Every structure is written in C-alpha cells, then in structure tokens.
Amino acid sequence: MDSIRSYLGMGIKKFIGFQAFELTYLGVLAVLPFIVVQPFIAKTILFVAFLIILNVVYQKLTFRRINTEEKYVFITGCDTGFGNAVARRLSGEGLSVFAGCYNPDGKGASQLRSEYSSIQIIKLDITDDNSVDLAFAEIEKKVRDKGLWALINNAAVYGVGDIEFSPLDEYRRLAEVNLFGLVRVTKKFIPLVRKSKGRIVNVTSNKGRIGIPSNSAFCMTKYGQEGFTDALRMEMKKFGVKVITVEPGNFTGSTAMLSKNKLPTYETELEKMWQSSPQTVKQTYGRSYMDGMIKSIADYSSKSSNSIAPVVNTIEMAVISQNPNQRYLVDGSNSLVDQDNLLIRLGSFLPERVIDFMVDRAYSSDKLLPKEKSAQ
C-alpha cells in the first residue's frame, strides 16, 4: 500500500512534472528541424505534444484503484527481472500472486517463496504444452469461481546478431518463447480471466515498434506480440476483459537480458555465429565487423536505465487501475531521453526515410565494415 500512496501522493506531482518536461523537450526537438521551413508542421507537433501532456495529467488525476481483496494474478517469467519485481510489488498491494518460474528451485523463486506468504511459485515452461496445462490446473483449483484478475505475460528471451549471421534456429528459439509462448499461455488462461472480467497485460518492447540493426530476431517476435495483443484487445472487449500493452524502453542492462553477467554469453554466441557463417559472408563483413558488434552490445547495455522501477510501476498501474491505458511506452535509458522511444514518437508524423536516417545515425554499423566495403 505504501508504494501506491507514495506513487499517487507526493510522487504524482514529480511524475507529472517529469512527463510534462520530457514530452515538452521531445516536442522542441521535433520542432527544431521544421521551425523555419515548415512552421505548420512545427505547430502541429507542438499541438500533439500538448495533447499528450494533457492526457498524462488527466490519467493521473482521475486514477481510481480497484479493490485488491481476493484477487489473483498470474505472472510469467518471475525468476528474475520485471516478473520477480512485479510479483513482490503486487503481493505487497494485497493481491494473491502466482509466480511462474522456469526454475522453481532457483535463487529468484526461493526468495519469493521465503519472503512472501501471498506468492505461490508455479513451475512453468511456456514453450511446453504440458507445463502450461499443469500450471493452469493448479491455478484453476485455487481460484475456483473467482477467476483470475490479471494475466501478466512477461517471460521473454533476448538475442542479437545481423540477419546474415543469425541461423534460423536463433529465430525459432526466440519465437518459441517470446511469441508462441505468449500465445500458448494466453489461450489457455483466457477463460479464467474472462470469469473475473479482469485484464491481460502483455509486456512487449519498444522493439515491437521500431526495427533496430542486429536485433531482427528479437524485433520480429516483439512485432508479433504487438499484433497479437492488438487483435486480442478487440476480441476481448465484448467480454469486458481489458488488454494492455506495456512497451519497456532500454532497461536491458538492469535485467537479465543484457546485464554485465550476461554479456560474455552473447560474446560466445556471436563467435559461434561467425564461425558457422559462410566464407562469402565473412569476406563481405570482415572480422572487425563482428568485433565491433560485440562492443556495440556492451555500449547499448551501458546506456540502459539503472532501475526497472518505471516498468514495475507501469505494470502495477495496469493491474490495479480501474481504467488503465491500452498502451504504455515506458522510457528507459540512463540519459535524458530514451532514443528509441523518441524515434517511435517522432515516427508518428515524420517520413519513414527520416526515421531510417536517425536510426542509422544512432546504430550505424557500416563504419564497422572494411572501408572498401562500406564505400560500395
């Protein structure tokens, strides 16, 4: 309860102020290129920024909290990261939490089990039909006629590598977890959520809104999640079930995805990709390109937000608010602006070639090619 009071009490002014400042800043950035030659576009962008700020203020001032008594929540991917933190937060707010963990005897699951009596650990492999069926049977037996207030699809895996280096197995690995795993769990648990007229919260990514070099497999699965969630939201409307999309920005370094401990794993995977690539691909890119890619991953991780609190706060709001937004784009990064989220916002009214230019400037990998290759 204290976290919500602080979030809605003295924290709300800070939150609104930060959002207003940030969005105004984004609006100014967007206007500058057009202020002289295209004053109409500049005015339009400022008007859009004003509407966004107005919506943020309205949402915070009209917030109404649900009664959390005897409400159940099921979260996937609770071994670490967002899922683990959200399980703790929602348990502290009075909800009964089923925490899906791939390794129920691991450190994350053990801590949840020992520290919170209202959290029940559920062994879960979202890529396995039998595992999902067993989890459903266990949860259904517990919730009975009350149903499930919220299903939070959070489990995900990450992967890096240019398209020409990435084997099909890498695409399948990410799709099995990020896409088909989410679909499998959702289809199974819809009846329990429908029973309570609750909500389904899908944690996707800003990479489901913008394609980034060396992230094709991850982006592909996240774009798939976005499309699935949009269709699901419309289909569930007739049953009174809300469907919410949460799109985290750059929080990779503060989660298990791209933490410092995880970086050596990606180095190993990229080295395997290099070794297994056709000779023609190696000659085209050169060894220096792969070495530069490894460095760029570490650089991206170092720019990540140092805290996952904004995502945890957002998921909490999606669960406990009577009228949550349909979509939340959550800024990460340890700098003033999350550059990918900025590009997503600008992409609504700038030509795609301009966005491509900005992405290329932010992630330009052609400089890693041998000079004679990049000049072609």
Short mmCIF file of C-alpha atoms in Angstrom, two decimals:
data_model
loop_
_atom_site.label_atom_id
_atom_site.label_comp_id
_atom_site.label_asym_id
_atom_site.label_seq_id
_atom_site.Cartn_x
_atom_site.Cartn_y
_atom_site.Cartn_z
CA MET A 1 0.00 0.00 0.00
CA ASP A 2 2.87 2.38 0.81
CA SER A 3 4.23 2.14 -2.73
CA ILE A 4 0.93 3.24 -4.26
CA ARG A 5 0.44 6.02 -1.72
CA SER A 6 3.90 7.38 -2.43
CA TYR A 7 3.35 6.96 -6.16
CA LEU A 8 -0.02 8.72 -6.07
CA GLY A 9 0.87 11.13 -3.28
CA MET A 10 3.97 13.26 -3.42
CA GLY A 11 5.24 11.12 -6.30
CA ILE A 12 2.39 12.08 -8.63
CA LYS A 13 3.50 15.69 -8.88
CA LYS A 14 7.03 14.60 -9.64
CA PHE A 15 5.75 12.07 -12.18
CA ILE A 16 3.51 14.55 -13.94
CA GLY A 17 6.24 17.17 -13.86
CA PHE A 18 8.79 14.78 -15.32
CA GLN A 19 6.45 13.59 -18.05
CA ALA A 20 5.47 17.15 -18.93
CA PHE A 21 9.11 18.22 -19.06
CA GLU A 22 10.14 15.21 -21.09
CA LEU A 23 7.32 15.49 -23.60
CA THR A 24 7.87 19.22 -23.98
CA TYR A 25 11.54 18.51 -24.56
CA LEU A 26 10.65 15.94 -27.21
CA GLY A 27 8.30 18.41 -28.83
CA VAL A 28 11.01 21.06 -29.02
CA LEU A 29 13.45 18.55 -30.51
CA ALA A 30 10.89 17.59 -33.11
CA VAL A 31 10.04 21.17 -33.98
CA LEU A 32 13.58 22.50 -34.46
CA PRO A 33 14.23 20.97 -37.92
CA PHE A 34 10.98 22.43 -39.24
CA ILE A 35 10.64 25.71 -37.41
CA VAL A 36 11.95 27.81 -40.29
CA VAL A 37 10.88 25.96 -43.43
CA GLN A 38 7.74 24.24 -42.17
CA PRO A 39 6.02 26.34 -39.47
CA PHE A 40 2.73 24.46 -39.93
CA ILE A 41 4.42 21.13 -39.10
CA ALA A 42 6.07 22.73 -36.08
CA LYS A 43 2.72 23.96 -34.78
CA THR A 44 1.17 20.54 -35.37
CA ILE A 45 3.93 18.81 -33.40
CA LEU A 46 3.55 21.26 -30.52
CA PHE A 47 -0.21 20.67 -30.51
CA VAL A 48 0.30 16.88 -30.41
CA ALA A 49 2.79 17.28 -27.54
CA PHE A 50 0.26 19.42 -25.68
CA LEU A 51 -2.45 16.77 -26.10
CA ILE A 52 -0.10 14.05 -24.81
CA ILE A 53 0.77 16.12 -21.74
CA LEU A 54 -2.92 16.83 -21.15
CA ASN A 55 -3.69 13.11 -21.36
CA VAL A 56 -0.93 12.25 -18.86
CA VAL A 57 -2.23 14.80 -16.36
CA TYR A 58 -5.82 13.62 -16.85
CA GLN A 59 -4.90 9.97 -16.34
CA LYS A 60 -3.08 10.68 -13.09
CA LEU A 61 -5.73 12.98 -11.65
CA THR A 62 -8.61 10.62 -12.45
CA PHE A 63 -6.89 7.44 -11.22
CA ARG A 64 -9.21 5.03 -9.40
CA ARG A 65 -7.87 1.95 -7.65
CA ILE A 66 -9.55 -1.45 -7.70
CA ASN A 67 -10.31 -3.41 -4.55
CA THR A 68 -7.44 -5.93 -4.44
CA GLU A 69 -9.08 -8.20 -1.86
CA GLU A 70 -9.41 -11.80 -3.03
CA LYS A 71 -7.98 -11.06 -6.46
CA TYR A 72 -5.49 -13.38 -8.13
CA VAL A 73 -2.71 -12.57 -10.55
CA PHE A 74 -0.56 -14.92 -12.65
CA ILE A 75 2.84 -13.63 -13.85
CA THR A 76 5.19 -15.46 -16.21
CA GLY A 77 8.96 -15.05 -16.11
CA CYS A 78 9.37 -14.44 -12.37
CA ASP A 79 12.84 -15.95 -11.96
CA THR A 80 14.45 -12.51 -12.39
CA GLY A 81 13.86 -9.01 -13.71
CA PHE A 82 10.47 -7.41 -14.23
CA GLY A 83 8.47 -10.51 -13.31
CA ASN A 84 10.22 -11.05 -9.99
CA ALA A 85 9.88 -7.38 -9.01
CA VAL A 86 6.23 -7.16 -10.10
CA ALA A 87 5.37 -10.28 -8.08
CA ARG A 88 6.80 -8.61 -4.99
CA ARG A 89 5.04 -5.32 -5.68
CA LEU A 90 1.59 -6.80 -6.32
CA SER A 91 1.87 -9.10 -3.33
CA GLY A 92 2.62 -6.05 -1.21
CA GLU A 93 -0.53 -4.41 -2.59
CA GLY A 94 -2.76 -7.20 -1.32
CA LEU A 95 -3.14 -9.38 -4.40
CA SER A 96 -2.59 -13.12 -4.35
CA VAL A 97 0.21 -13.85 -6.82
CA PHE A 98 1.04 -16.97 -8.81
CA ALA A 99 4.66 -16.52 -9.91
CA GLY A 100 5.59 -18.60 -12.93
CA CYS A 101 9.23 -19.63 -12.71
CA TYR A 102 11.23 -21.69 -15.18
CA ASN A 103 13.47 -22.82 -12.32
CA PRO A 104 11.27 -23.12 -9.20
CA ASP A 105 14.29 -24.08 -7.08
CA GLY A 106 16.43 -21.18 -8.28
CA LYS A 107 17.50 -18.15 -6.28
CA GLY A 108 14.73 -15.83 -7.51
CA ALA A 109 11.93 -18.30 -6.87
CA SER A 110 13.34 -19.31 -3.48
CA GLN A 111 13.46 -15.70 -2.32
CA LEU A 112 9.87 -15.07 -3.38
CA ARG A 113 8.73 -18.24 -1.62
CA SER A 114 10.51 -17.44 1.64
CA GLU A 115 9.73 -13.73 1.81
CA TYR A 116 6.07 -13.58 0.72
CA SER A 117 3.31 -15.83 2.01
CA SER A 118 0.89 -14.50 -0.62
CA ILE A 119 3.12 -15.62 -3.51
CA GLN A 120 2.81 -19.18 -4.78
CA ILE A 121 5.56 -20.44 -7.06
CA ILE A 122 4.33 -22.22 -10.18
CA LYS A 123 6.76 -24.28 -12.23
CA LEU A 124 6.38 -23.04 -15.78
CA ASP A 125 7.96 -23.57 -19.17
CA ILE A 126 5.88 -21.52 -21.59
CA THR A 127 7.27 -23.43 -24.58
CA ASP A 128 5.80 -26.72 -23.30
CA ASP A 129 2.09 -27.53 -23.59
CA ASN A 130 2.15 -29.97 -20.69
CA SER A 131 3.84 -27.47 -18.37
CA VAL A 132 1.24 -24.81 -19.20
CA ASP A 133 -1.60 -27.33 -18.71
CA LEU A 134 -0.27 -28.30 -15.28
CA ALA A 135 0.07 -24.65 -14.26
CA PHE A 136 -3.48 -23.96 -15.40
CA ALA A 137 -4.87 -26.92 -13.42
CA GLU A 138 -3.05 -25.80 -10.27
CA ILE A 139 -4.24 -22.20 -10.56
CA GLU A 140 -7.80 -23.10 -11.56
CA LYS A 141 -8.09 -25.30 -8.47
CA LYS A 142 -7.02 -22.38 -6.30
CA VAL A 143 -9.07 -19.53 -7.78
CA ARG A 144 -12.26 -21.54 -8.42
CA ASP A 145 -15.23 -19.32 -9.28
CA LYS A 146 -13.37 -16.07 -8.62
CA GLY A 147 -11.31 -16.47 -11.74
CA LEU A 148 -8.02 -14.72 -12.47
CA TRP A 149 -7.98 -10.94 -12.18
CA ALA A 150 -4.83 -10.47 -14.26
CA LEU A 151 -2.58 -12.50 -16.51
CA ILE A 152 0.80 -10.81 -16.99
CA ASN A 153 2.76 -12.24 -19.92
CA ASN A 154 6.28 -11.16 -19.09
CA ALA A 155 8.59 -14.11 -19.89
CA ALA A 156 11.00 -13.40 -22.75
CA VAL A 157 14.47 -14.12 -24.09
CA TYR A 158 16.86 -11.88 -25.99
CA GLY A 159 19.13 -12.39 -28.94
CA VAL A 160 21.48 -10.36 -31.11
CA GLY A 161 23.13 -10.73 -34.49
CA ASP A 162 22.80 -9.40 -38.02
CA ILE A 163 20.44 -11.29 -40.31
CA GLU A 164 23.21 -12.78 -42.43
CA PHE A 165 24.94 -14.14 -39.34
CA SER A 166 21.85 -15.38 -37.48
CA PRO A 167 20.88 -19.03 -38.12
CA LEU A 168 17.21 -19.98 -38.46
CA ASP A 169 17.46 -21.82 -35.15
CA GLU A 170 18.05 -18.46 -33.44
CA TYR A 171 14.81 -17.10 -34.90
CA ARG A 172 12.97 -20.25 -33.82
CA ARG A 173 14.43 -20.06 -30.28
CA LEU A 174 13.21 -16.52 -29.73
CA ALA A 175 9.86 -17.12 -31.41
CA GLU A 176 9.13 -20.20 -29.29
CA VAL A 177 9.44 -18.18 -26.09
CA ASN A 178 8.54 -14.61 -26.96
CA LEU A 179 5.76 -15.24 -29.45
CA PHE A 180 4.34 -18.74 -29.33
CA GLY A 181 4.91 -19.00 -25.59
CA LEU A 182 2.85 -15.86 -25.04
CA VAL A 183 0.11 -17.13 -27.35
CA ARG A 184 0.09 -20.56 -25.66
CA VAL A 185 -0.30 -19.14 -22.14
CA THR A 186 -2.88 -16.54 -23.21
CA LYS A 187 -5.13 -19.02 -25.00
CA LYS A 188 -5.04 -21.36 -22.01
CA PHE A 189 -5.83 -18.74 -19.37
CA ILE A 190 -8.41 -16.59 -21.18
CA PRO A 191 -11.35 -18.50 -19.59
CA LEU A 192 -10.09 -17.72 -16.07
CA VAL A 193 -9.59 -14.02 -16.87
CA ARG A 194 -12.96 -13.82 -18.59
CA LYS A 195 -14.62 -15.25 -15.48
CA SER A 196 -13.49 -12.23 -13.43
CA LYS A 197 -13.73 -9.70 -16.27
CA GLY A 198 -10.15 -8.87 -15.46
CA ARG A 199 -7.27 -7.96 -17.73
CA ILE A 200 -4.36 -9.37 -19.70
CA VAL A 201 -1.12 -7.40 -19.56
CA ASN A 202 1.41 -8.23 -22.27
CA VAL A 203 4.93 -6.94 -21.70
CA THR A 204 6.32 -6.45 -25.19
CA SER A 205 9.10 -3.97 -26.01
CA ASN A 206 9.77 -0.75 -27.86
CA LYS A 207 11.50 -3.11 -30.33
CA GLY A 208 7.98 -4.09 -31.35
CA ARG A 209 7.52 -0.54 -32.63
CA ILE A 210 10.87 0.13 -34.30
CA GLY A 211 13.33 -2.15 -36.10
CA ILE A 212 16.92 -1.96 -34.88
CA PRO A 213 20.02 -3.36 -36.66
CA SER A 214 21.40 -6.61 -35.20
CA ASN A 215 18.05 -7.20 -33.43
CA SER A 216 15.95 -8.73 -36.22
CA ALA A 217 15.03 -11.94 -34.39
CA PHE A 218 14.04 -10.10 -31.22
CA CYS A 219 12.21 -7.34 -33.12
CA MET A 220 10.34 -9.92 -35.20
CA THR A 221 8.94 -11.62 -32.10
CA LYS A 222 8.06 -8.31 -30.45
CA TYR A 223 6.26 -7.03 -33.54
CA GLY A 224 4.36 -10.33 -33.47
CA GLN A 225 3.42 -9.79 -29.82
CA GLU A 226 2.15 -6.31 -30.66
CA GLY A 227 -0.07 -7.56 -33.48
CA PHE A 228 -1.40 -10.42 -31.38
CA THR A 229 -2.13 -8.10 -28.46
CA ASP A 230 -3.96 -5.57 -30.63
CA ALA A 231 -6.21 -8.29 -32.07
CA LEU A 232 -6.74 -9.81 -28.61
CA ARG A 233 -7.76 -6.43 -27.19
CA MET A 234 -10.53 -6.07 -29.75
CA GLU A 235 -11.72 -9.68 -29.35
CA MET A 236 -11.86 -9.49 -25.55
CA LYS A 237 -13.75 -6.19 -25.46
CA LYS A 238 -17.13 -7.92 -25.80
CA PHE A 239 -16.40 -9.93 -22.64
CA GLY A 240 -15.41 -6.94 -20.52
CA VAL A 241 -11.76 -8.07 -20.43
CA LYS A 242 -9.16 -5.32 -20.78
CA VAL A 243 -5.93 -5.99 -22.70
CA ILE A 244 -2.95 -3.73 -22.01
CA THR A 245 0.38 -3.46 -23.80
CA VAL A 246 3.47 -2.41 -21.83
CA GLU A 247 6.44 -1.47 -24.00
CA PRO A 248 9.67 -1.06 -22.00
CA GLY A 249 12.43 1.04 -23.49
CA ASN A 250 16.11 0.41 -22.76
CA PHE A 251 16.15 -1.49 -19.46
CA THR A 252 18.27 -4.34 -20.83
CA GLY A 253 21.29 -3.66 -18.64
CA SER A 254 19.25 -3.69 -15.43
CA THR A 255 17.60 -7.03 -16.21
CA ALA A 256 18.95 -10.47 -17.02
CA MET A 257 18.75 -9.74 -20.76
CA LEU A 258 21.91 -7.68 -21.15
CA SER A 259 23.36 -7.40 -17.67
CA LYS A 260 27.14 -7.40 -17.26
CA ASN A 261 27.00 -11.04 -16.20
CA LYS A 262 25.15 -11.92 -19.41
CA LEU A 263 27.44 -10.13 -21.86
CA PRO A 264 30.03 -12.96 -22.06
CA THR A 265 27.21 -15.30 -23.16
CA TYR A 266 26.41 -13.06 -26.12
CA GLU A 267 30.09 -12.81 -27.00
CA THR A 268 30.19 -16.60 -27.15
CA GLU A 269 27.02 -16.76 -29.26
CA LEU A 270 28.29 -14.15 -31.71
CA GLU A 271 31.57 -16.03 -32.00
CA LYS A 272 29.63 -19.19 -32.86
CA MET A 273 27.70 -17.25 -35.50
CA TRP A 274 30.94 -16.03 -37.00
CA GLN A 275 32.49 -19.48 -37.08
CA SER A 276 29.43 -21.07 -38.70
CA SER A 277 28.86 -18.32 -41.29
CA PRO A 278 29.62 -18.94 -44.98
CA GLN A 279 33.01 -17.75 -46.17
CA THR A 280 31.40 -15.24 -48.51
CA VAL A 281 29.64 -13.57 -45.57
CA LYS A 282 32.90 -13.43 -43.58
CA GLN A 283 34.69 -11.83 -46.53
CA THR A 284 31.91 -9.31 -47.04
CA TYR A 285 31.78 -8.13 -43.43
CA GLY A 286 35.26 -8.83 -42.14
CA ARG A 287 36.30 -9.91 -38.66
CA SER A 288 36.42 -6.32 -37.42
CA TYR A 289 32.68 -6.01 -38.03
CA MET A 290 31.88 -8.85 -35.64
CA ASP A 291 34.29 -7.49 -33.02
CA GLY A 292 32.61 -4.09 -33.34
CA MET A 293 29.19 -5.69 -32.90
CA ILE A 294 30.29 -7.22 -29.61
CA LYS A 295 31.46 -3.81 -28.43
CA SER A 296 28.24 -2.11 -29.55
CA ILE A 297 26.17 -4.55 -27.46
CA ALA A 298 28.18 -3.67 -24.38
CA ASP A 299 27.76 0.04 -25.18
CA TYR A 300 23.99 -0.34 -25.54
CA SER A 301 23.82 -2.19 -22.22
CA SER A 302 25.81 0.58 -20.52
CA LYS A 303 23.20 3.15 -21.69
CA SER A 304 20.36 1.21 -20.05
CA SER A 305 18.29 2.62 -17.22
CA ASN A 306 19.81 1.78 -13.86
CA SER A 307 16.41 0.93 -12.39
CA ILE A 308 13.47 -1.18 -13.52
CA ALA A 309 11.11 0.80 -11.26
CA PRO A 310 9.37 2.66 -14.14
CA VAL A 311 8.33 -0.64 -15.73
CA VAL A 312 7.26 -2.14 -12.41
CA ASN A 313 5.20 0.99 -11.64
CA THR A 314 3.56 0.82 -15.05
CA ILE A 315 2.62 -2.86 -14.79
CA GLU A 316 1.26 -2.20 -11.31
CA MET A 317 -0.92 0.62 -12.66
CA ALA A 318 -2.14 -1.64 -15.49
CA VAL A 319 -3.26 -4.20 -12.92
CA ILE A 320 -4.78 -2.04 -10.15
CA SER A 321 -6.24 0.87 -12.12
CA GLN A 322 -9.96 0.71 -12.85
CA ASN A 323 -9.37 2.30 -16.25
CA PRO A 324 -5.82 1.61 -17.44
CA ASN A 325 -4.45 2.85 -20.73
CA GLN A 326 -4.47 0.43 -23.62
CA ARG A 327 -0.76 1.02 -24.22
CA TYR A 328 2.19 2.27 -22.18
CA LEU A 329 5.52 3.19 -23.78
CA VAL A 330 7.97 3.27 -20.87
CA ASP A 331 11.14 5.32 -21.21
CA GLY A 332 14.37 3.66 -20.15
CA SER A 333 17.99 4.72 -20.74
CA ASN A 334 20.29 6.41 -18.24
CA SER A 335 20.35 9.63 -20.27
CA LEU A 336 17.73 12.35 -20.51
CA VAL A 337 15.89 10.71 -23.40
CA ASP A 338 15.39 7.08 -24.45
CA GLN A 339 16.50 7.43 -28.07
CA ASP A 340 14.43 4.52 -29.40
CA ASN A 341 11.26 5.79 -27.72
CA LEU A 342 11.97 9.25 -29.08
CA LEU A 343 12.18 7.82 -32.60
CA ILE A 344 8.92 5.92 -32.05
CA ARG A 345 7.12 9.10 -31.02
CA LEU A 346 8.58 11.07 -33.91
CA GLY A 347 7.68 8.25 -36.28
CA SER A 348 4.00 9.14 -35.99
CA PHE A 349 4.44 12.30 -38.04
CA LEU A 350 7.86 12.15 -39.74
CA PRO A 351 8.56 10.41 -43.08
CA GLU A 352 9.94 6.90 -42.69
CA ARG A 353 13.12 7.81 -44.57
CA VAL A 354 13.83 10.43 -41.90
CA ILE A 355 13.36 7.87 -39.12
CA ASP A 356 15.61 5.44 -41.02
CA PHE A 357 18.26 8.14 -41.25
CA MET A 358 18.05 8.77 -37.49
CA VAL A 359 18.20 5.03 -36.67
CA ASP A 360 21.20 4.68 -38.97
CA ARG A 361 22.93 7.57 -37.22
CA ALA A 362 22.22 6.06 -33.81
CA TYR A 363 23.18 2.49 -34.70
CA SER A 364 25.34 2.94 -37.80
CA SER A 365 27.17 -0.33 -38.33
CA ASP A 366 28.54 0.40 -41.80
CA LYS A 367 31.50 2.09 -40.15
CA LEU A 368 32.46 -1.34 -38.85
CA LEU A 369 32.86 -2.64 -42.39
CA PRO A 370 36.21 -2.53 -44.16
CA LYS A 371 36.47 0.85 -45.92
CA GLU A 372 36.26 -0.63 -49.39
CA LYS A 373 33.05 -2.48 -48.41
CA SER A 374 31.29 0.48 -46.80
CA ALA A 375 32.09 2.72 -49.74
CA GLN A 376 30.30 0.43 -52.22
#
